[in-house]
mmCIF file of C-alpha atoms and ligand atoms in Angstrom:
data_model
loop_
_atom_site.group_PDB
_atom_site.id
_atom_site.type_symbol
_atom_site.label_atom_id
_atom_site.label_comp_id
_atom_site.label_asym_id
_atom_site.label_seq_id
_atom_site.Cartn_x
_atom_site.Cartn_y
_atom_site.Cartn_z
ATOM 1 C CA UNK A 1 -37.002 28.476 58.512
ATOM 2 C CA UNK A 2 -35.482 25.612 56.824
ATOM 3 C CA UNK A 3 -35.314 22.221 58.086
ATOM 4 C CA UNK A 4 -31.662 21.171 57.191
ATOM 5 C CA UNK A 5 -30.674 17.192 56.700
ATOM 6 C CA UNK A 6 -28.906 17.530 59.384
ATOM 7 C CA UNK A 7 -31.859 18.157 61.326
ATOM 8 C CA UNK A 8 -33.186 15.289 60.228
ATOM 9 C CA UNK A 9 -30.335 13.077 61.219
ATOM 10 C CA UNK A 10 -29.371 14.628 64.370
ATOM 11 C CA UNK A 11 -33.271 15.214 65.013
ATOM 12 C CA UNK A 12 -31.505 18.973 66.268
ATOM 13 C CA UNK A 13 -31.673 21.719 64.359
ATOM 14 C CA UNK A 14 -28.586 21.761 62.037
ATOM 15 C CA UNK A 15 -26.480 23.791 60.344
ATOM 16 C CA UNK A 16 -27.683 24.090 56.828
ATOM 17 C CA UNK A 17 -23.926 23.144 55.710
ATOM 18 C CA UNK A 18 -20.727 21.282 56.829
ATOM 19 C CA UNK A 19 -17.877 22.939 57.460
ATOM 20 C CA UNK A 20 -14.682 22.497 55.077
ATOM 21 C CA UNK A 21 -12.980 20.944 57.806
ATOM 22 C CA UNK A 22 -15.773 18.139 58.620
ATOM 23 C CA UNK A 23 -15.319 17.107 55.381
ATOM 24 C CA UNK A 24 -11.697 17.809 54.663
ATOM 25 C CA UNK A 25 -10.719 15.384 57.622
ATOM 26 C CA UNK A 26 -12.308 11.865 56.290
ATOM 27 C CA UNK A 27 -14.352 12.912 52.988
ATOM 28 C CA UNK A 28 -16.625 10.713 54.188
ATOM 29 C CA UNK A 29 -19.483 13.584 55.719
ATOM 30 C CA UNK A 30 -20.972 13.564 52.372
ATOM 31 C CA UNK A 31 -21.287 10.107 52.107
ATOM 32 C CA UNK A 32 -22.616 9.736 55.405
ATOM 33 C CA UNK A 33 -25.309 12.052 54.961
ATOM 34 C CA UNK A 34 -26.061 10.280 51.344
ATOM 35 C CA UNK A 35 -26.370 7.631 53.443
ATOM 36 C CA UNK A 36 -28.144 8.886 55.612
ATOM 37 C CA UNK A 37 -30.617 11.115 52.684
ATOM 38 C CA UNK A 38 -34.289 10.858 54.559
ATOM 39 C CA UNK A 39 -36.600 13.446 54.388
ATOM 40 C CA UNK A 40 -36.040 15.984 57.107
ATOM 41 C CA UNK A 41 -38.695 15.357 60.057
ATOM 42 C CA UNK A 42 -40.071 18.546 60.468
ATOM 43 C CA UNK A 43 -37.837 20.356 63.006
ATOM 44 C CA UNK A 44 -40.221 22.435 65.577
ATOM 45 C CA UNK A 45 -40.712 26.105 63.573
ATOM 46 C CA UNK A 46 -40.273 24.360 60.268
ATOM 47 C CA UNK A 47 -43.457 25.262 58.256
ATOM 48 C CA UNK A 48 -44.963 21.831 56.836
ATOM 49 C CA UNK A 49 -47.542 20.413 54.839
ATOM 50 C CA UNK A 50 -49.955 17.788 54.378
ATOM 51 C CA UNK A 51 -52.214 15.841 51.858
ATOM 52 C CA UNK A 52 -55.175 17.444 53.742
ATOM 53 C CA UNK A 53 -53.518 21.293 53.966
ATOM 54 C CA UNK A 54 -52.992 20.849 50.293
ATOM 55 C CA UNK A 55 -56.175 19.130 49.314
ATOM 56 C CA UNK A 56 -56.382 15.826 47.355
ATOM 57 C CA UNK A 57 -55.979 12.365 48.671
ATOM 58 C CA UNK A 58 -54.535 10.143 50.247
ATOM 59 C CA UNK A 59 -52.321 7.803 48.035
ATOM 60 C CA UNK A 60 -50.096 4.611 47.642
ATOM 61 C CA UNK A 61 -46.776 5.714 45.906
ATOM 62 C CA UNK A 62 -45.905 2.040 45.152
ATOM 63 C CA UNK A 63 -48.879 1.781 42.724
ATOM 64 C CA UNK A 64 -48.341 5.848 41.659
ATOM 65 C CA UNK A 65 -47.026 7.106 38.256
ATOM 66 C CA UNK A 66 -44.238 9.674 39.683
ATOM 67 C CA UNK A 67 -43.260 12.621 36.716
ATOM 68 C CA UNK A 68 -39.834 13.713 37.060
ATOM 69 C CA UNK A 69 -38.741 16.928 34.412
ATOM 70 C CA UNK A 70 -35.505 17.943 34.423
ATOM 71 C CA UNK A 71 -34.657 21.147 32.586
ATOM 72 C CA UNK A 72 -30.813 21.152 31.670
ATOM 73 C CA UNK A 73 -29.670 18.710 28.847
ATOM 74 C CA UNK A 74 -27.471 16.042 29.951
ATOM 75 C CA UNK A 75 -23.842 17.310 28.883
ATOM 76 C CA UNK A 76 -23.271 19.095 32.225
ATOM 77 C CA UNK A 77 -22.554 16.349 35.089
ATOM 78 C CA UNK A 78 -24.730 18.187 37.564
ATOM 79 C CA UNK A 79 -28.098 16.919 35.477
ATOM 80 C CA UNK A 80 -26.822 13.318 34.753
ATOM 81 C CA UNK A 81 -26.190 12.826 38.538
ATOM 82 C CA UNK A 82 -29.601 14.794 39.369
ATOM 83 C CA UNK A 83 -31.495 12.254 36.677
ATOM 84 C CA UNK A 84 -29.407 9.057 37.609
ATOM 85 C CA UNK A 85 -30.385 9.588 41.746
ATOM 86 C CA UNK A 86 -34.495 10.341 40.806
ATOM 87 C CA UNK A 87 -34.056 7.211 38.477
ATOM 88 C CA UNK A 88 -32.015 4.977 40.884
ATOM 89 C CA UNK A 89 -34.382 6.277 44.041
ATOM 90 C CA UNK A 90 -37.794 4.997 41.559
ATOM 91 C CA UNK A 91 -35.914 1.800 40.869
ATOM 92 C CA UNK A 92 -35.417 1.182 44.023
ATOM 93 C CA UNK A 93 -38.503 1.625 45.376
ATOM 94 C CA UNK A 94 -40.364 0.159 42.370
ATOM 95 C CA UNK A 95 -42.411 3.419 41.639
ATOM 96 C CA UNK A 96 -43.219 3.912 37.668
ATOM 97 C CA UNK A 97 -41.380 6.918 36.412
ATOM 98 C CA UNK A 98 -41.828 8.926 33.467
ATOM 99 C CA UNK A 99 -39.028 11.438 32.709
ATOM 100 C CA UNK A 100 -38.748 14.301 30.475
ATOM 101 C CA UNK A 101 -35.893 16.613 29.775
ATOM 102 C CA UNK A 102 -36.325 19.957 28.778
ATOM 103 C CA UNK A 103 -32.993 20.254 26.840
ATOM 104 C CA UNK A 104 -32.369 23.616 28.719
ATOM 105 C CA UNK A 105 -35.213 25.346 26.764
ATOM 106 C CA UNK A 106 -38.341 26.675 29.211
ATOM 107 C CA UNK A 107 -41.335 26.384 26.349
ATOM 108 C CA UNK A 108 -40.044 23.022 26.063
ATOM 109 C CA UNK A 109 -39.954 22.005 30.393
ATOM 110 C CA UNK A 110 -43.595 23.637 30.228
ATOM 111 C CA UNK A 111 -45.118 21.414 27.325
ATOM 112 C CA UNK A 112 -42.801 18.398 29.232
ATOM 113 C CA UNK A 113 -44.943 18.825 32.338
ATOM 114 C CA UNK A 114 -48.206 19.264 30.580
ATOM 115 C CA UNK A 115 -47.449 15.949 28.865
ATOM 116 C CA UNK A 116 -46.274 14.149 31.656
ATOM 117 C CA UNK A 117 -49.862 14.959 33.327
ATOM 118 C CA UNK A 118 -51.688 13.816 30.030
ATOM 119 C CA UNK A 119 -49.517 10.304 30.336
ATOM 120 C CA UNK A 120 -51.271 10.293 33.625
ATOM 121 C CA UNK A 121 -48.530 11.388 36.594
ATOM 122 C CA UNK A 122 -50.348 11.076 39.805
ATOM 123 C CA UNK A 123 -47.606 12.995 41.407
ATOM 124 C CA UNK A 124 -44.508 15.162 39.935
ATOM 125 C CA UNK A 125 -40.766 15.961 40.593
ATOM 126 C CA UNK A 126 -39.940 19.382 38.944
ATOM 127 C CA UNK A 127 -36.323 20.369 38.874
ATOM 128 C CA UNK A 128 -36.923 24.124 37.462
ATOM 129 C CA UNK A 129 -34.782 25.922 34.598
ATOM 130 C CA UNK A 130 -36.567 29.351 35.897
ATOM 131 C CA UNK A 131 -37.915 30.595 39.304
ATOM 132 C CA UNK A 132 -40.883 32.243 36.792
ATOM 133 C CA UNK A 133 -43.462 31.396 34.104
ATOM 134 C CA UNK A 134 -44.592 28.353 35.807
ATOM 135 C CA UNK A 135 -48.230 29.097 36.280
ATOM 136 C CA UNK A 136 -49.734 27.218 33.738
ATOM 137 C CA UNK A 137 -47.758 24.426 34.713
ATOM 138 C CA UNK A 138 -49.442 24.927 38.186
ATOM 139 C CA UNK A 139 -53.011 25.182 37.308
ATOM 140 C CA UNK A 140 -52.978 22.330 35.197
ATOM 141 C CA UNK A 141 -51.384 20.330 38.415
ATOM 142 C CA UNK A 142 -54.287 21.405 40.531
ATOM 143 C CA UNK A 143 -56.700 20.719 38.446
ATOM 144 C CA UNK A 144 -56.292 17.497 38.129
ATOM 145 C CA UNK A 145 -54.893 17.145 41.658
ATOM 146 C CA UNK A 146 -51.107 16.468 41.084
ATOM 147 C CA UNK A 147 -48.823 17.039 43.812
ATOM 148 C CA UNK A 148 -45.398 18.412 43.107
ATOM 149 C CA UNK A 149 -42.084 18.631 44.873
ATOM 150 C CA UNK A 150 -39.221 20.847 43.530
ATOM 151 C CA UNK A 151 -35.861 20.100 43.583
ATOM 152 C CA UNK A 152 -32.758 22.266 43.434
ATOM 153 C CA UNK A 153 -33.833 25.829 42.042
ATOM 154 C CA UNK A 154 -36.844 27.414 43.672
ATOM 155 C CA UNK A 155 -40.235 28.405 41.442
ATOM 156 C CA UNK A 156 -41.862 31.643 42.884
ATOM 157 C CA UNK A 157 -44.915 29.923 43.948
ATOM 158 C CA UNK A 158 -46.131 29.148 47.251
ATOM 159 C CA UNK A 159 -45.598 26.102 49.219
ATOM 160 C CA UNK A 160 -48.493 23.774 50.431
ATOM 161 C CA UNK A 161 -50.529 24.947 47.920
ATOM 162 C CA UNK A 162 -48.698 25.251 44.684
ATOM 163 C CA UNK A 163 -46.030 22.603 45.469
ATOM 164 C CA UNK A 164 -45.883 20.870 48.474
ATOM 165 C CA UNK A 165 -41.724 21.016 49.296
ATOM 166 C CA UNK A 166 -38.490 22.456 48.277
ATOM 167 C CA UNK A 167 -35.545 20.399 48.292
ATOM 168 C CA UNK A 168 -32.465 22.328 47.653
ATOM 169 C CA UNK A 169 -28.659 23.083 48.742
ATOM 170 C CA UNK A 170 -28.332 26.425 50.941
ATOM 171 C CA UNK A 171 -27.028 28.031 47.578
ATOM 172 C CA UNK A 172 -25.931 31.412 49.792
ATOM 173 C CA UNK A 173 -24.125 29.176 52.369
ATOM 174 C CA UNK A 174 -22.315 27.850 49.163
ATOM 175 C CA UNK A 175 -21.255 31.682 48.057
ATOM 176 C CA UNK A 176 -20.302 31.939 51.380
ATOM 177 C CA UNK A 177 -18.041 29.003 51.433
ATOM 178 C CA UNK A 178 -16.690 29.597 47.829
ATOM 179 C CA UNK A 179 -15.633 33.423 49.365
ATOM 180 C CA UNK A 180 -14.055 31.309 52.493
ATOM 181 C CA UNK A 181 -11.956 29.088 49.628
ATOM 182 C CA UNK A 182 -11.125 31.980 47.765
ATOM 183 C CA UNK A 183 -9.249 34.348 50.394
ATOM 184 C CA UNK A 184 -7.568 31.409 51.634
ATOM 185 C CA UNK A 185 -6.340 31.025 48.166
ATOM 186 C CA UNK A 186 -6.019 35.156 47.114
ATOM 187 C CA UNK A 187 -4.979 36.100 50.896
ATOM 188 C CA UNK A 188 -7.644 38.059 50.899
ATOM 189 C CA UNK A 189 -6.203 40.630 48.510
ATOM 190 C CA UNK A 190 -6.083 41.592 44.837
ATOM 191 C CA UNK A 191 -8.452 41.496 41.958
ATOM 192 C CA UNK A 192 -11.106 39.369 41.455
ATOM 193 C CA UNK A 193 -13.543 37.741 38.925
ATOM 194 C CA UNK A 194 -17.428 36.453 38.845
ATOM 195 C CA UNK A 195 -18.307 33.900 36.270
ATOM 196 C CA UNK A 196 -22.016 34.220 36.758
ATOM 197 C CA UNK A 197 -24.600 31.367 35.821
ATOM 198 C CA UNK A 198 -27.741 31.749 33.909
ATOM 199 C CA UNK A 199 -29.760 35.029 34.854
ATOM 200 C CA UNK A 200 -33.366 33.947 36.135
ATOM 201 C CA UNK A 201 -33.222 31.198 38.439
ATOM 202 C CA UNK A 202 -32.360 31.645 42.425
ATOM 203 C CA UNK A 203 -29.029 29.791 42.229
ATOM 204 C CA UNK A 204 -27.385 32.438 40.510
ATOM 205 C CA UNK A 205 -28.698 35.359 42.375
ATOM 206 C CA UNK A 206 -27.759 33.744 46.160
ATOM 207 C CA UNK A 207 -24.570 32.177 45.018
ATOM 208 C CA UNK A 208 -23.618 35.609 43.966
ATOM 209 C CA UNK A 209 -24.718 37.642 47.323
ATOM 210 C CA UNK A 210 -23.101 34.505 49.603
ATOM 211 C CA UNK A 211 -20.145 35.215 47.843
ATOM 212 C CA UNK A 212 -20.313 39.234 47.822
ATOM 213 C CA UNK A 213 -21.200 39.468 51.504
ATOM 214 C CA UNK A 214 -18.402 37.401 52.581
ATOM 215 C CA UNK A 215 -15.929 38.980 50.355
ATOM 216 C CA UNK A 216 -17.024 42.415 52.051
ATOM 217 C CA UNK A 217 -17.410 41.281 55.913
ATOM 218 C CA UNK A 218 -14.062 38.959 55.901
ATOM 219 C CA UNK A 219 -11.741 40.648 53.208
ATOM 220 C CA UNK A 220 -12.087 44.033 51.884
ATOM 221 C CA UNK A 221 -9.026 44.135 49.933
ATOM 222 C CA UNK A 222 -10.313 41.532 47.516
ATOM 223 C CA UNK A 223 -12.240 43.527 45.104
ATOM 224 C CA UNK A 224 -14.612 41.968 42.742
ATOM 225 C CA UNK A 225 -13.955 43.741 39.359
ATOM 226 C CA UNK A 226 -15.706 41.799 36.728
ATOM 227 C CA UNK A 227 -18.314 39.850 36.560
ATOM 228 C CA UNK A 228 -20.223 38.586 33.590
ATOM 229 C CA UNK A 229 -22.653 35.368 32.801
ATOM 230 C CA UNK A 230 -20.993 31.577 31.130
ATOM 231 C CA UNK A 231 -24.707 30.486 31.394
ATOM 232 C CA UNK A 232 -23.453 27.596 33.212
ATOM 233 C CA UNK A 233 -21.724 26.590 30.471
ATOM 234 C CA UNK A 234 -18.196 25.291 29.925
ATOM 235 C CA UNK A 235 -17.798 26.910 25.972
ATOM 236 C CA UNK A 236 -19.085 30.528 27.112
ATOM 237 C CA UNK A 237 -17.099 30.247 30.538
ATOM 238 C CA UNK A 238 -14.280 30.238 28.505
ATOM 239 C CA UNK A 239 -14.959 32.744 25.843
ATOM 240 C CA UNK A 240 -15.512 35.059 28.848
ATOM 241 C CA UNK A 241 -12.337 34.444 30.499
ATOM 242 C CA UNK A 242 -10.472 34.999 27.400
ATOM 243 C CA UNK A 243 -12.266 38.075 27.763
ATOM 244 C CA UNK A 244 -11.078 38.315 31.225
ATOM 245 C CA UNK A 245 -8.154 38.259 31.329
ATOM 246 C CA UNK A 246 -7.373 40.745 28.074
ATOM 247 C CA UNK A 247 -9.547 43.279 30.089
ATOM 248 C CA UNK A 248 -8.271 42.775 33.493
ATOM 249 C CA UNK A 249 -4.808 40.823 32.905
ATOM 250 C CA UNK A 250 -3.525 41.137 36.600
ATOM 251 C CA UNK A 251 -6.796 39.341 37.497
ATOM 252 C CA UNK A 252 -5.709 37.002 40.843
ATOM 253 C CA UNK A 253 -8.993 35.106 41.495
ATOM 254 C CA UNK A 254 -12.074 33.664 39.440
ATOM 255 C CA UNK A 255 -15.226 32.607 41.327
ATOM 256 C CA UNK A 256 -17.019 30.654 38.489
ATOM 257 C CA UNK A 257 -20.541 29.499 40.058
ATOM 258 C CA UNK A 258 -20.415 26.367 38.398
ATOM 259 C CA UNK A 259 -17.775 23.745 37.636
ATOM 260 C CA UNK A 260 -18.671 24.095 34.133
ATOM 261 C CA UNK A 261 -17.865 27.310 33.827
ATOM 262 C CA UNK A 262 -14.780 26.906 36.122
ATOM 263 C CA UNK A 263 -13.416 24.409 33.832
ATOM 264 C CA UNK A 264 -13.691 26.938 30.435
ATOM 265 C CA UNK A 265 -12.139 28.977 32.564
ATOM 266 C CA UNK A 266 -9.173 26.522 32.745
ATOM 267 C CA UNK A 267 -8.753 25.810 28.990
ATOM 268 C CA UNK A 268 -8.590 29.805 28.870
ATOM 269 C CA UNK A 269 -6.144 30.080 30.814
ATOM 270 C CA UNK A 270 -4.392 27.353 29.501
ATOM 271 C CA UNK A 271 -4.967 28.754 26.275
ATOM 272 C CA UNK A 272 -3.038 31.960 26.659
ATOM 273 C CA UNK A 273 0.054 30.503 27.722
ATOM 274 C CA UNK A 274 -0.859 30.771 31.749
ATOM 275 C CA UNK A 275 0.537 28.551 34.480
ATOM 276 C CA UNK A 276 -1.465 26.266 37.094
ATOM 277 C CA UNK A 277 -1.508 28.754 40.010
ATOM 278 C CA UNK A 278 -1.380 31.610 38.056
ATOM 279 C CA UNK A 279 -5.064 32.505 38.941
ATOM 280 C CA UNK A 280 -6.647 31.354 41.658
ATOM 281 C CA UNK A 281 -10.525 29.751 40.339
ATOM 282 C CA UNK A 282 -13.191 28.287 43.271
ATOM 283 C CA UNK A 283 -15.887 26.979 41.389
ATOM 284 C CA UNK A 284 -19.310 25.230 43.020
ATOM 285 C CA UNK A 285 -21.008 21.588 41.877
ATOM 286 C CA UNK A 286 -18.201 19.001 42.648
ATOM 287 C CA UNK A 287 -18.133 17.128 39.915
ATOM 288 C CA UNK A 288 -15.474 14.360 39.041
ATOM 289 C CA UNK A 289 -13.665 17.076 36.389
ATOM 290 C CA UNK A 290 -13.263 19.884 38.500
ATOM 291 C CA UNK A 291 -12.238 17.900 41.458
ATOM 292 C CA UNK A 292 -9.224 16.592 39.720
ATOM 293 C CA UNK A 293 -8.473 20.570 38.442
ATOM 294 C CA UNK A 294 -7.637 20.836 42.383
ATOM 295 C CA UNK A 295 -5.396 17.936 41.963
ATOM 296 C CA UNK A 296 -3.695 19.121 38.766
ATOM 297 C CA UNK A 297 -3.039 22.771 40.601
ATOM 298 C CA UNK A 298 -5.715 24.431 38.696
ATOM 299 C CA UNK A 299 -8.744 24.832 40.500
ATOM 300 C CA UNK A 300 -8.054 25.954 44.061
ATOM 301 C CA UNK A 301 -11.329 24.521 45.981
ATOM 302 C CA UNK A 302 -14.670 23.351 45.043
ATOM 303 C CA UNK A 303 -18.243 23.692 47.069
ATOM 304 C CA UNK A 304 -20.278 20.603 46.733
ATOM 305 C CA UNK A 305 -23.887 21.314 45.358
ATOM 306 C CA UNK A 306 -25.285 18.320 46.261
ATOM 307 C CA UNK A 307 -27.222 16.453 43.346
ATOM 308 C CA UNK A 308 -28.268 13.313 44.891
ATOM 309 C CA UNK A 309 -32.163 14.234 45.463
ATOM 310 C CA UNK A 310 -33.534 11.034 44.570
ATOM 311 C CA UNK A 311 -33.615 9.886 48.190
ATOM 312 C CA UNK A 312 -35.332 12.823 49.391
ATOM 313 C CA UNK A 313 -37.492 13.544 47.295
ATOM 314 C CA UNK A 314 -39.226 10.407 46.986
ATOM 315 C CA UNK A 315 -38.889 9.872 50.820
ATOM 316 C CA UNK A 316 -40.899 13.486 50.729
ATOM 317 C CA UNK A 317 -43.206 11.800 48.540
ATOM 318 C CA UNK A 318 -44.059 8.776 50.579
ATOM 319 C CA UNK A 319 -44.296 10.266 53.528
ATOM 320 C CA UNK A 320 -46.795 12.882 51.781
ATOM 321 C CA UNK A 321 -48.968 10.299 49.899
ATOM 322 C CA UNK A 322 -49.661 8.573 53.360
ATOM 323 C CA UNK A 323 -50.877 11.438 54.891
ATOM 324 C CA UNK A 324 -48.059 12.618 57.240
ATOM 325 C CA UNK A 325 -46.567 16.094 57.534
ATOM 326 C CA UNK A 326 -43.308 16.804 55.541
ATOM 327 C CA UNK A 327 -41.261 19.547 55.678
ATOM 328 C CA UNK A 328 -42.077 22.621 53.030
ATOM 329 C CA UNK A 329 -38.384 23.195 52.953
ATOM 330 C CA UNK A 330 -35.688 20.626 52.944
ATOM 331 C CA UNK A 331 -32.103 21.821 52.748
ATOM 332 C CA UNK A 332 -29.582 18.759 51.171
ATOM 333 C CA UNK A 333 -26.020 18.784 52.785
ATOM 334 C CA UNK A 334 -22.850 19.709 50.477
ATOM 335 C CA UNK A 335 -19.363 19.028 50.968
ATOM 336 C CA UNK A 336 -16.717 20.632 49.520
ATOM 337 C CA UNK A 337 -12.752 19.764 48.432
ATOM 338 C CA UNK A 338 -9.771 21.513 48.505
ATOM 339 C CA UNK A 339 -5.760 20.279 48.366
ATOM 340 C CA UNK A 340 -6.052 18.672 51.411
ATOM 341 C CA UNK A 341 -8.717 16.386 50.699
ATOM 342 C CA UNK A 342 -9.369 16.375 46.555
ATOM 343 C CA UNK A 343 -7.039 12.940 46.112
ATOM 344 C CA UNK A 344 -9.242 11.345 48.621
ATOM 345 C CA UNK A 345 -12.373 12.771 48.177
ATOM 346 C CA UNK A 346 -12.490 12.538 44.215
ATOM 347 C CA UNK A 347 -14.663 9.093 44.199
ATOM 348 C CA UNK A 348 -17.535 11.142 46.036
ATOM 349 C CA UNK A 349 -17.353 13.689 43.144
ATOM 350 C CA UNK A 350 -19.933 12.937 40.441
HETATM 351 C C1 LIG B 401 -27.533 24.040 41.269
HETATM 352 C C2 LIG B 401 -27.976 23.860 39.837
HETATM 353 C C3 LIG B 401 -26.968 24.456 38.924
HETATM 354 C C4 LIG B 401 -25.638 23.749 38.988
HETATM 355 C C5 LIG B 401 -25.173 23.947 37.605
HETATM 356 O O1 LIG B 401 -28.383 23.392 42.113
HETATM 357 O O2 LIG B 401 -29.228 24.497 39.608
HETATM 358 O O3 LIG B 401 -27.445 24.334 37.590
HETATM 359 O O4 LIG B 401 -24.759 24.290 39.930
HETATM 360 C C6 LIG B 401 -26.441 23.707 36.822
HETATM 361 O O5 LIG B 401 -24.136 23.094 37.234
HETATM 362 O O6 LIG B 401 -26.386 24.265 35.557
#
């Protein structure tokens, strides 16, 4: 069971994710739970951890050395908002940071975590390129008695002993919403597209089942008749629709599981002569870009993945490091824009 922020603000358990029209009404639920950004006290049923359960020590984060690795290099807005909120959290707080960025390469995020624990990290922040591979990563940690939160894409590894919490969005819930966005935009009927992110990692994989299941329980007539990888990236997102739509050219709706991807997808479309409207494209992340494609008329509706860990995760910390019990899964809130709230909203888009 996961404990969801909103558990930890309405001390209830929550739903893991607003609804479209929470947010589409003031734009201001995302801000008010960014505001609000505490680690989730452990809702009864939550499984939880502690310093003892985990083994190691007791520890003052103000005088610790926190390691944060980030895997994806900085061109995609997702990673300079993840970075800037683990950064502005540290500042904040006055905790020493160390960073490393992995420049999207695995070898390299492995040899950046080993080096951050020779530089001495007491404890780490790990925001995984893969779910897999990480075990030498995780023996080293325990050796030398380094706890480690994850944020945002889950290692297969077990919690309270090989990490101590996951912080993440409900990336299902998100496929789920993008599905809601597009039938609302397709009516539910027609031909449509998967822009798939990067193969190995959990975000991909549940972003694409949210989405399937939906499509199939709320709108059968939508049928999903490509679907091929952008690796999360804007330049192959739109070699692939190019692709697209010369294979399927009455295609009516794109799903691109990143706004990355959804914005190649634009410049594809653009490229072959197509009008705004023309196809319908949901995209998740909710960055500043994409959010302003619903404005122009060319990205229907965009799911919030919510990139603002700092907060959390070093409230997680803290709250570890003196001992108490912290949740082993945290689920961060996401908003999401569509027409009716994209002029608004776009100053909460990163
Ligand atoms: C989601 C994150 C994804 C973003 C992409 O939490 O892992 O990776 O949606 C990024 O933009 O590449």
């Amino acid at each position: 069971m996961v404990v969801s922020l909103a558990a930890a603000v309405a001390l209830t358990a929550g739903s893991c994710a607003k609804s479209e029209d929470d947010t589409a009404s003031d734009g201001t639920s995302s801000a008010a739970a960014d505001a609000a950004q505490k680690v989730a006290s452990p809702a009864p049923g939550g499984k939880t951890c502690t310093v003892d359960a985990y083994g190691g020590a007791k520890s003052d984060l103000k005088t610790a050395t926190v390691g944060f690795s980030q895997s994806e290099k900085e061109a995609n807005p997702f990673r300079i908002a993840e970075t800037q909120s683990i950064e502005d959290e540290a500042e904040k707080r006055g905790v020493r940071l160390l960073t490393a960025n992995a420049q999207s390469q695995f070898s390299k995020q492995i040899s950046d975590v080993q080096d951050l624990l020779a530089k001495g990290a007491d404890l780490l922040v790990i925001a995984p390129l893969n779910s897999d591979g990480w075990d030498p990563v995780l023996q080293a940690a325990a050796a030398k008695k380094v706890p480690i939160v994850t944020i945002d894409r889950k290692i297969n590894a077990t919690a309270c002993k090989d990490y101590v919490s996951f912080i993440a969005s409900d990336f299902v819930e998100q496929g789920r919403r993008a599905a809601d966005q597009m039938i609302e935009a397709t009516g539910g009927k027609g031909e449509a597209a998967i822009l798939l992110g990067s193969a190995g990692n959990n975000v991909t994989t549940e972003r694409t089942k949210g989405f399937k299941d939906r499509i199939a329980a709320k709108a059968p007539g939508l049928e999903v008749v490509f679907e091929q990888t952008g690796d999360f990236a804007r330049e192959k997102g739109q070699q692939v629709t190019e692709q697209l739509i010369q294979s399927k050219p009455g295609i009516k709706g794109i799903y691109a599981e990143n706004d990355e991807m959804g914005l190649g997808a634009v410049a594809a479309l653009k490229g072959a002569g197509k009008k705004a409207g023309d196809v319908e494209i949901v995209t998740v992340d909710g960055t500043r870009n994409a959010v302003q494609g619903i404005v122009d008329g060319w990205i229907s509706g965009v799911v919030e993945s919510n990139p603002r860990f700092g907060p959390l995760a070093f409230q997680t910390l803290d709250s570890f490091t003196k001992g108490e019990s912290v949740a082993q899964d945290i689920v961060i809130e996401d908003s999401a824009y569509t027409a009716a709230n994209a002029k608004a909203g776009i100053g909460r888009a990163y």
